[in-house]
Amino acid sequence: MFQVAGIQMRPIMNNVEANLKRGINYIYKAVEQQEVDLIVFPEMWTTGYHLSRETFLALGESRYGQTVSTIREEAKKVNTAIICPFIEKTEMDDLYISAAVIDNEGELRGIVRKSVLWGRENNIFKPGNIEYPVFDIKAGKIGILMCYEMEFPETSRLLALEGAEVIVCPSVWSIAASRRWDIQLPARSLDNTVFVFGINTVGNNSCGKSKLVSPLGDILIEASDTEEEIITHIIDKEVLLWAREEVPYLDDFKDKLTPGGINKIKCPVI
């Protein structure tokens, strides 16, 4: 068993310093009364979403920049793994919506870049490669899908076939699409008998409702649709094993539904 915490925030637009300071305070609130193994921040929590390309260029950072470096230090201090989305800028001024995977010792285990962009994001950012790695950290085997990536059944299926136990979904999910948020997170968890931990922003047209979903599609905990909030819950891996015995989707998929057989499954990893 391990404990997860999700930080549902209302980002202050165009103010990385203020959001980073607030995020650190939330880290300490999450761990002050209990041991936490994994903390997840929402997508674009340091910048806000509704900004121009020029503004994102000004706010973008490398994987060795202030945001990731600061959160690495805090992860080590509190002995907790952290999923830290950030706006990644390369030396060529390419922009990516990225997430740093930081383990409980403060080590940077990898960077995931959002591979499927939504709407206006295509005019600002570059898509990452179609790669969905699983990170084996203290908290378990973790995969990451950012926001719109969760709306495709194939992405979560690839993670499940690679052994993911929990799929975290840092998001800026809109109020207009809140019905899809309520449907697709449970659907992806049930389809693949995995835990899904969706952490959304709130305010600025985001629908909130961050949630942890069980491998059978049950909502275990859900945040407000209007307020900043920390949600915490225990993930029991025995529940995952039981769910996969009850509903053997993955076994039957590999045995019966994979074109060309199980050896044809190609899941890219880093």
C-alpha atoms as a printed R data frame, in Angstrom:
    type eleno elety resid chain resno       x       y       z
1   ATOM     1    CA   MET     A     1   0.000   0.000   0.000
2   ATOM     2    CA   PHE     A     2   1.092   3.566  -0.593
3   ATOM     3    CA   GLN     A     3  -0.374   7.024  -0.081
4   ATOM     4    CA   VAL     A     4  -0.924   9.501  -2.900
5   ATOM     5    CA   ALA     A     5  -1.716  13.199  -2.750
6   ATOM     6    CA   GLY     A     6  -3.023  15.410  -5.527
7   ATOM     7    CA   ILE     A     7  -2.731  19.192  -5.403
8   ATOM     8    CA   GLN     A     8  -5.664  20.869  -7.145
9   ATOM     9    CA   MET     A     9  -4.546  24.463  -7.705
10  ATOM    10    CA   ARG     A    10  -5.821  27.670  -9.253
11  ATOM    11    CA   PRO     A    11  -2.699  28.954 -11.019
12  ATOM    12    CA   ILE     A    12  -1.884  32.646 -10.934
13  ATOM    13    CA   MET     A    13  -1.499  33.547 -14.587
14  ATOM    14    CA   ASN     A    14   2.000  34.423 -15.788
15  ATOM    15    CA   ASN     A    15   3.637  34.162 -12.343
16  ATOM    16    CA   VAL     A    16   5.936  31.168 -11.954
17  ATOM    17    CA   GLU     A    17   7.527  32.501  -8.762
18  ATOM    18    CA   ALA     A    18   4.221  32.874  -6.935
19  ATOM    19    CA   ASN     A    19   2.862  29.526  -8.100
20  ATOM    20    CA   LEU     A    20   6.074  27.714  -7.199
21  ATOM    21    CA   LYS     A    21   6.000  29.217  -3.713
22  ATOM    22    CA   ARG     A    22   2.376  28.195  -3.263
23  ATOM    23    CA   GLY     A    23   3.105  24.719  -4.595
24  ATOM    24    CA   ILE     A    24   5.869  24.196  -2.032
25  ATOM    25    CA   ASN     A    25   3.467  25.214   0.730
26  ATOM    26    CA   TYR     A    26   1.006  22.627  -0.557
27  ATOM    27    CA   ILE     A    27   3.708  19.954  -0.509
28  ATOM    28    CA   TYR     A    28   4.266  20.558   3.197
29  ATOM    29    CA   LYS     A    29   0.547  20.636   3.926
30  ATOM    30    CA   ALA     A    30   0.192  17.275   2.163
31  ATOM    31    CA   VAL     A    31   2.863  15.601   4.287
32  ATOM    32    CA   GLU     A    32   2.426  17.373   7.623
33  ATOM    33    CA   GLN     A    33   0.043  14.824   9.156
34  ATOM    34    CA   GLN     A    34   0.866  11.652   7.249
35  ATOM    35    CA   GLU     A    35   3.531   9.971   5.196
36  ATOM    36    CA   VAL     A    36   2.924  10.459   1.479
37  ATOM    37    CA   ASP     A    37   4.633   8.395  -1.202
38  ATOM    38    CA   LEU     A    38   3.571  10.318  -4.309
39  ATOM    39    CA   ILE     A    39   2.456  13.914  -4.913
40  ATOM    40    CA   VAL     A    40   1.003  15.008  -8.252
41  ATOM    41    CA   PHE     A    41   0.640  18.587  -9.478
42  ATOM    42    CA   PRO     A    42  -1.724  19.568 -12.325
43  ATOM    43    CA   GLU     A    43  -0.699  20.501 -15.827
44  ATOM    44    CA   MET     A    44   0.626  24.091 -16.244
45  ATOM    45    CA   TRP     A    45   0.349  24.744 -12.509
46  ATOM    46    CA   THR     A    46   3.257  27.205 -12.534
47  ATOM    47    CA   THR     A    47   2.120  29.336 -15.478
48  ATOM    48    CA   GLY     A    48  -1.597  29.059 -16.091
49  ATOM    49    CA   TYR     A    49  -3.080  27.938 -19.411
50  ATOM    50    CA   HIS     A    50  -4.542  30.920 -21.263
51  ATOM    51    CA   LEU     A    51  -1.330  32.624 -22.374
52  ATOM    52    CA   SER     A    52   0.264  33.517 -25.689
53  ATOM    53    CA   ARG     A    53   3.187  31.710 -27.280
54  ATOM    54    CA   GLU     A    54   5.379  34.734 -26.556
55  ATOM    55    CA   THR     A    55   4.485  34.552 -22.862
56  ATOM    56    CA   PHE     A    56   5.100  30.815 -22.709
57  ATOM    57    CA   LEU     A    57   8.488  31.376 -24.368
58  ATOM    58    CA   ALA     A    58   9.332  33.856 -21.631
59  ATOM    59    CA   LEU     A    59   8.220  31.431 -18.908
60  ATOM    60    CA   GLY     A    60   9.593  28.205 -20.376
61  ATOM    61    CA   GLU     A    61  12.486  26.395 -18.686
62  ATOM    62    CA   SER     A    62  14.821  23.512 -19.314
63  ATOM    63    CA   ARG     A    63  14.587  20.319 -17.275
64  ATOM    64    CA   TYR     A    64  17.418  21.794 -15.193
65  ATOM    65    CA   GLY     A    65  15.631  25.091 -14.613
66  ATOM    66    CA   GLN     A    66  14.156  26.653 -11.505
67  ATOM    67    CA   THR     A    67  10.899  24.687 -11.314
68  ATOM    68    CA   VAL     A    68  12.273  21.168 -11.668
69  ATOM    69    CA   SER     A    69  15.395  21.909  -9.597
70  ATOM    70    CA   THR     A    70  13.336  23.400  -6.760
71  ATOM    71    CA   ILE     A    71  10.844  20.544  -6.687
72  ATOM    72    CA   ARG     A    72  13.700  18.012  -6.749
73  ATOM    73    CA   GLU     A    73  15.069  19.606  -3.585
74  ATOM    74    CA   GLU     A    74  11.664  19.537  -1.903
75  ATOM    75    CA   ALA     A    75  11.045  15.898  -2.901
76  ATOM    76    CA   LYS     A    76  14.284  14.901  -1.183
77  ATOM    77    CA   LYS     A    77  13.444  16.915   1.940
78  ATOM    78    CA   VAL     A    78  10.042  15.276   2.386
79  ATOM    79    CA   ASN     A    79  11.112  11.834   1.047
80  ATOM    80    CA   THR     A    80   8.266  11.811  -1.456
81  ATOM    81    CA   ALA     A    81   8.138  11.222  -5.208
82  ATOM    82    CA   ILE     A    82   6.612  14.122  -7.150
83  ATOM    83    CA   ILE     A    83   5.144  14.437 -10.638
84  ATOM    84    CA   CYS     A    84   5.946  18.017 -11.637
85  ATOM    85    CA   PRO     A    85   4.491  19.339 -14.908
86  ATOM    86    CA   PHE     A    86   6.269  22.360 -16.391
87  ATOM    87    CA   ILE     A    87   6.621  24.297 -19.642
88  ATOM    88    CA   GLU     A    88   9.793  22.966 -21.232
89  ATOM    89    CA   LYS     A    89  11.808  25.201 -23.568
90  ATOM    90    CA   THR     A    90  14.713  23.886 -25.616
91  ATOM    91    CA   GLU     A    91  17.765  25.772 -26.846
92  ATOM    92    CA   MET     A    92  15.988  26.062 -30.218
93  ATOM    93    CA   ASP     A    93  12.982  27.727 -28.523
94  ATOM    94    CA   ASP     A    94  10.774  24.704 -29.061
95  ATOM    95    CA   LEU     A    95   8.098  24.461 -26.385
96  ATOM    96    CA   TYR     A    96   6.681  21.276 -24.857
97  ATOM    97    CA   ILE     A    97   4.067  20.574 -22.230
98  ATOM    98    CA   SER     A    98   6.198  18.324 -20.064
99  ATOM    99    CA   ALA     A    99   6.191  16.529 -16.739
100 ATOM   100    CA   ALA     A   100   9.223  15.677 -14.628
101 ATOM   101    CA   VAL     A   101   9.205  12.390 -12.722
102 ATOM   102    CA   ILE     A   102  11.135  12.947  -9.496
103 ATOM   103    CA   ASP     A   103  11.707  10.122  -7.035
104 ATOM   104    CA   ASN     A   104  11.711  10.338  -3.239
105 ATOM   105    CA   GLU     A   105  15.475  10.934  -3.190
106 ATOM   106    CA   GLY     A   106  15.137  13.963  -5.448
107 ATOM   107    CA   GLU     A   107  16.504  12.201  -8.519
108 ATOM   108    CA   LEU     A   108  15.084  13.131 -11.911
109 ATOM   109    CA   ARG     A   109  13.927   9.794 -13.287
110 ATOM   110    CA   GLY     A   110  12.644  11.082 -16.600
111 ATOM   111    CA   ILE     A   111  10.730  13.687 -18.581
112 ATOM   112    CA   VAL     A   112   7.450  12.961 -20.347
113 ATOM   113    CA   ARG     A   113   6.312  15.295 -23.122
114 ATOM   114    CA   LYS     A   114   2.633  15.565 -24.026
115 ATOM   115    CA   SER     A   115   2.212  13.716 -27.310
116 ATOM   116    CA   VAL     A   116  -1.323  14.706 -28.337
117 ATOM   117    CA   LEU     A   117  -2.107  18.416 -28.215
118 ATOM   118    CA   TRP     A   118  -5.545  19.980 -27.870
119 ATOM   119    CA   GLY     A   119  -6.808  22.835 -30.032
120 ATOM   120    CA   ARG     A   120  -4.743  26.019 -29.725
121 ATOM   121    CA   GLU     A   121  -1.922  24.078 -28.062
122 ATOM   122    CA   ASN     A   122  -0.945  22.978 -31.580
123 ATOM   123    CA   ASN     A   123  -0.111  26.605 -32.430
124 ATOM   124    CA   ILE     A   124   2.153  27.027 -29.392
125 ATOM   125    CA   PHE     A   125   3.787  23.733 -28.504
126 ATOM   126    CA   LYS     A   126   5.425  20.806 -30.240
127 ATOM   127    CA   PRO     A   127   4.042  17.323 -29.580
128 ATOM   128    CA   GLY     A   128   6.285  14.856 -27.823
129 ATOM   129    CA   ASN     A   129   7.062  11.452 -29.267
130 ATOM   130    CA   ILE     A   130   4.430   8.724 -29.112
131 ATOM   131    CA   GLU     A   131   6.097   7.184 -26.061
132 ATOM   132    CA   TYR     A   132   4.403   6.096 -22.849
133 ATOM   133    CA   PRO     A   133   7.053   4.846 -20.410
134 ATOM   134    CA   VAL     A   134   6.361   3.300 -17.026
135 ATOM   135    CA   PHE     A   135   8.470   4.525 -14.107
136 ATOM   136    CA   ASP     A   136   9.161   2.042 -11.322
137 ATOM   137    CA   ILE     A   137   9.537   4.230  -8.255
138 ATOM   138    CA   LYS     A   138   9.005   3.773  -4.517
139 ATOM   139    CA   ALA     A   139   5.294   4.494  -4.920
140 ATOM   140    CA   GLY     A   140   4.815   1.811  -7.586
141 ATOM   141    CA   LYS     A   141   4.797   1.501 -11.354
142 ATOM   142    CA   ILE     A   142   3.587   4.856 -12.639
143 ATOM   143    CA   GLY     A   143   2.554   6.018 -16.108
144 ATOM   144    CA   ILE     A   144   1.677   9.569 -17.109
145 ATOM   145    CA   LEU     A   145  -0.927  10.861 -19.546
146 ATOM   146    CA   MET     A   146  -1.464  14.599 -19.699
147 ATOM   147    CA   CYS     A   147  -4.995  15.886 -20.135
148 ATOM   148    CA   TYR     A   148  -6.112  15.243 -23.749
149 ATOM   149    CA   GLU     A   149  -3.922  12.109 -23.958
150 ATOM   150    CA   MET     A   150  -6.352  10.446 -21.545
151 ATOM   151    CA   GLU     A   151  -9.166  10.763 -24.084
152 ATOM   152    CA   PHE     A   152  -7.687   8.049 -26.305
153 ATOM   153    CA   PRO     A   153  -8.118   4.399 -25.234
154 ATOM   154    CA   GLU     A   154  -4.841   3.363 -26.863
155 ATOM   155    CA   THR     A   155  -2.547   5.463 -24.670
156 ATOM   156    CA   SER     A   156  -3.677   3.967 -21.377
157 ATOM   157    CA   ARG     A   157  -3.757   0.481 -22.906
158 ATOM   158    CA   LEU     A   158  -0.091   0.792 -23.889
159 ATOM   159    CA   LEU     A   159   0.785   1.825 -20.332
160 ATOM   160    CA   ALA     A   160  -1.190  -1.061 -18.860
161 ATOM   161    CA   LEU     A   161   0.532  -3.555 -21.151
162 ATOM   162    CA   GLU     A   162   3.875  -2.153 -19.981
163 ATOM   163    CA   GLY     A   163   2.914  -2.910 -16.381
164 ATOM   164    CA   ALA     A   164   1.547   0.397 -15.090
165 ATOM   165    CA   GLU     A   165  -0.304   0.108 -11.792
166 ATOM   166    CA   VAL     A   166  -1.286   3.777 -11.588
167 ATOM   167    CA   ILE     A   167  -1.821   6.239 -14.444
168 ATOM   168    CA   VAL     A   168  -1.559   9.842 -13.296
169 ATOM   169    CA   CYS     A   169  -3.236  12.489 -15.408
170 ATOM   170    CA   PRO     A   170  -2.116  16.093 -14.750
171 ATOM   171    CA   SER     A   171  -4.678  18.266 -16.507
172 ATOM   172    CA   VAL     A   172  -6.203  21.612 -17.355
173 ATOM   173    CA   TRP     A   173  -9.652  20.201 -18.121
174 ATOM   174    CA   SER     A   174 -12.348  22.703 -18.998
175 ATOM   175    CA   ILE     A   175 -15.797  23.171 -17.516
176 ATOM   176    CA   ALA     A   176 -17.342  22.592 -20.946
177 ATOM   177    CA   ALA     A   177 -15.685  19.156 -21.094
178 ATOM   178    CA   SER     A   178 -16.357  18.170 -17.476
179 ATOM   179    CA   ARG     A   179 -18.737  15.386 -18.519
180 ATOM   180    CA   ARG     A   180 -15.909  13.789 -20.486
181 ATOM   181    CA   TRP     A   181 -13.632  14.064 -17.423
182 ATOM   182    CA   ASP     A   182 -16.236  12.208 -15.394
183 ATOM   183    CA   ILE     A   183 -16.634   9.475 -18.023
184 ATOM   184    CA   GLN     A   184 -13.177   8.938 -19.415
185 ATOM   185    CA   LEU     A   185 -11.107   8.591 -16.253
186 ATOM   186    CA   PRO     A   186 -13.288   5.771 -14.889
187 ATOM   187    CA   ALA     A   187 -13.474   4.224 -18.375
188 ATOM   188    CA   ARG     A   188  -9.686   4.157 -18.751
189 ATOM   189    CA   SER     A   189  -9.267   2.665 -15.269
190 ATOM   190    CA   LEU     A   190 -11.834  -0.071 -15.867
191 ATOM   191    CA   ASP     A   191 -10.675  -0.843 -19.418
192 ATOM   192    CA   ASN     A   192  -7.185  -1.518 -18.123
193 ATOM   193    CA   THR     A   193  -7.804  -2.458 -14.468
194 ATOM   194    CA   VAL     A   194  -5.455   0.261 -13.240
195 ATOM   195    CA   PHE     A   195  -5.771   3.087 -10.751
196 ATOM   196    CA   VAL     A   196  -6.215   6.472 -12.452
197 ATOM   197    CA   PHE     A   197  -5.246   9.612 -10.530
198 ATOM   198    CA   GLY     A   198  -6.462  12.694 -12.375
199 ATOM   199    CA   ILE     A   199  -5.265  16.025 -10.960
200 ATOM   200    CA   ASN     A   200  -6.853  19.077 -12.514
201 ATOM   201    CA   THR     A   201  -6.563  22.817 -12.113
202 ATOM   202    CA   VAL     A   202  -9.538  24.804 -10.849
203 ATOM   203    CA   GLY     A   203 -10.804  28.258 -11.751
204 ATOM   204    CA   ASN     A   204 -10.001  30.029 -15.026
205 ATOM   205    CA   ASN     A   205 -12.573  27.816 -16.787
206 ATOM   206    CA   SER     A   206 -11.185  24.536 -15.381
207 ATOM   207    CA   CYS     A   207 -13.644  22.056 -13.890
208 ATOM   208    CA   GLY     A   208 -11.573  20.816 -10.945
209 ATOM   209    CA   LYS     A   209 -12.952  17.514  -9.634
210 ATOM   210    CA   SER     A   210  -9.535  15.899  -9.260
211 ATOM   211    CA   LYS     A   211 -10.118  12.242  -8.458
212 ATOM   212    CA   LEU     A   212  -8.668   8.830  -7.762
213 ATOM   213    CA   VAL     A   213 -10.423   6.001  -9.581
214 ATOM   214    CA   SER     A   214 -10.156   2.323  -8.661
215 ATOM   215    CA   PRO     A   215  -9.245  -0.440 -11.157
216 ATOM   216    CA   LEU     A   216 -12.959  -1.232 -11.430
217 ATOM   217    CA   GLY     A   217 -13.947   2.350 -12.227
218 ATOM   218    CA   ASP     A   218 -15.157   3.419  -8.782
219 ATOM   219    CA   ILE     A   219 -14.474   6.993  -7.598
220 ATOM   220    CA   LEU     A   220 -12.472   6.645  -4.368
221 ATOM   221    CA   ILE     A   221 -12.078  10.354  -3.682
222 ATOM   222    CA   GLU     A   222 -12.985  13.513  -5.586
223 ATOM   223    CA   ALA     A   223 -12.188  17.183  -5.059
224 ATOM   224    CA   SER     A   224 -14.440  20.205  -5.371
225 ATOM   225    CA   ASP     A   225 -15.255  21.691  -8.765
226 ATOM   226    CA   THR     A   226 -14.547  25.243  -7.541
227 ATOM   227    CA   GLU     A   227 -11.946  25.252  -4.752
228 ATOM   228    CA   GLU     A   228  -8.248  24.597  -4.332
229 ATOM   229    CA   GLU     A   229  -7.790  21.367  -2.447
230 ATOM   230    CA   ILE     A   230  -5.409  18.541  -1.552
231 ATOM   231    CA   ILE     A   231  -6.846  15.057  -1.964
232 ATOM   232    CA   THR     A   232  -5.124  12.072  -0.380
233 ATOM   233    CA   HIS     A   233  -5.889   8.374  -0.491
234 ATOM   234    CA   ILE     A   234  -4.231   5.019   0.027
235 ATOM   235    CA   ILE     A   235  -3.643   2.827  -3.008
236 ATOM   236    CA   ASP     A   236  -3.759  -0.868  -2.173
237 ATOM   237    CA   LYS     A   237  -2.047  -3.033  -4.772
238 ATOM   238    CA   GLU     A   238  -4.000  -6.037  -3.543
239 ATOM   239    CA   VAL     A   239  -7.114  -4.337  -4.908
240 ATOM   240    CA   LEU     A   240  -5.446  -4.142  -8.303
241 ATOM   241    CA   LEU     A   241  -4.589  -7.864  -8.252
242 ATOM   242    CA   TRP     A   242  -8.121  -8.732  -7.180
243 ATOM   243    CA   ALA     A   243  -9.626  -6.546  -9.913
244 ATOM   244    CA   ARG     A   244  -7.517  -8.263 -12.559
245 ATOM   245    CA   GLU     A   245  -8.705 -11.655 -11.381
246 ATOM   246    CA   GLU     A   246 -12.317 -10.509 -11.415
247 ATOM   247    CA   VAL     A   247 -12.099  -8.786 -14.787
248 ATOM   248    CA   PRO     A   248  -9.230 -10.319 -16.848
249 ATOM   249    CA   TYR     A   249  -9.279  -7.761 -19.656
250 ATOM   250    CA   LEU     A   250  -5.498  -7.554 -19.968
251 ATOM   251    CA   ASP     A   251  -4.928 -11.300 -20.084
252 ATOM   252    CA   ASP     A   252  -7.663 -11.825 -22.620
253 ATOM   253    CA   PHE     A   253  -6.478  -8.886 -24.713
254 ATOM   254    CA   LYS     A   254  -2.951 -10.289 -24.903
255 ATOM   255    CA   ASP     A   255  -4.133 -13.822 -25.592
256 ATOM   256    CA   LYS     A   256  -6.992 -13.182 -27.974
257 ATOM   257    CA   LEU     A   257  -7.141  -9.626 -29.315
258 ATOM   258    CA   THR     A   258  -3.602  -8.544 -30.146
259 ATOM   259    CA   PRO     A   259  -3.123  -8.559 -33.930
260 ATOM   260    CA   GLY     A   260  -0.279 -10.927 -34.684
261 ATOM   261    CA   GLY     A   261  -0.059 -12.208 -31.112
262 ATOM   262    CA   ILE     A   262   1.501 -10.971 -27.910
263 ATOM   263    CA   ASN     A   263   4.979 -10.757 -29.467
264 ATOM   264    CA   LYS     A   264   3.699  -8.049 -31.799
265 ATOM   265    CA   ILE     A   265   2.999  -5.616 -28.952
266 ATOM   266    CA   LYS     A   266   5.472  -2.772 -29.276
267 ATOM   267    CA   CYS     A   267   5.410  -0.321 -26.376
268 ATOM   268    CA   PRO     A   268   8.176   2.318 -26.554
269 ATOM   269    CA   VAL     A   269  10.024   3.063 -23.332
270 ATOM   270    CA   ILE     A   270  12.814   5.421 -22.337
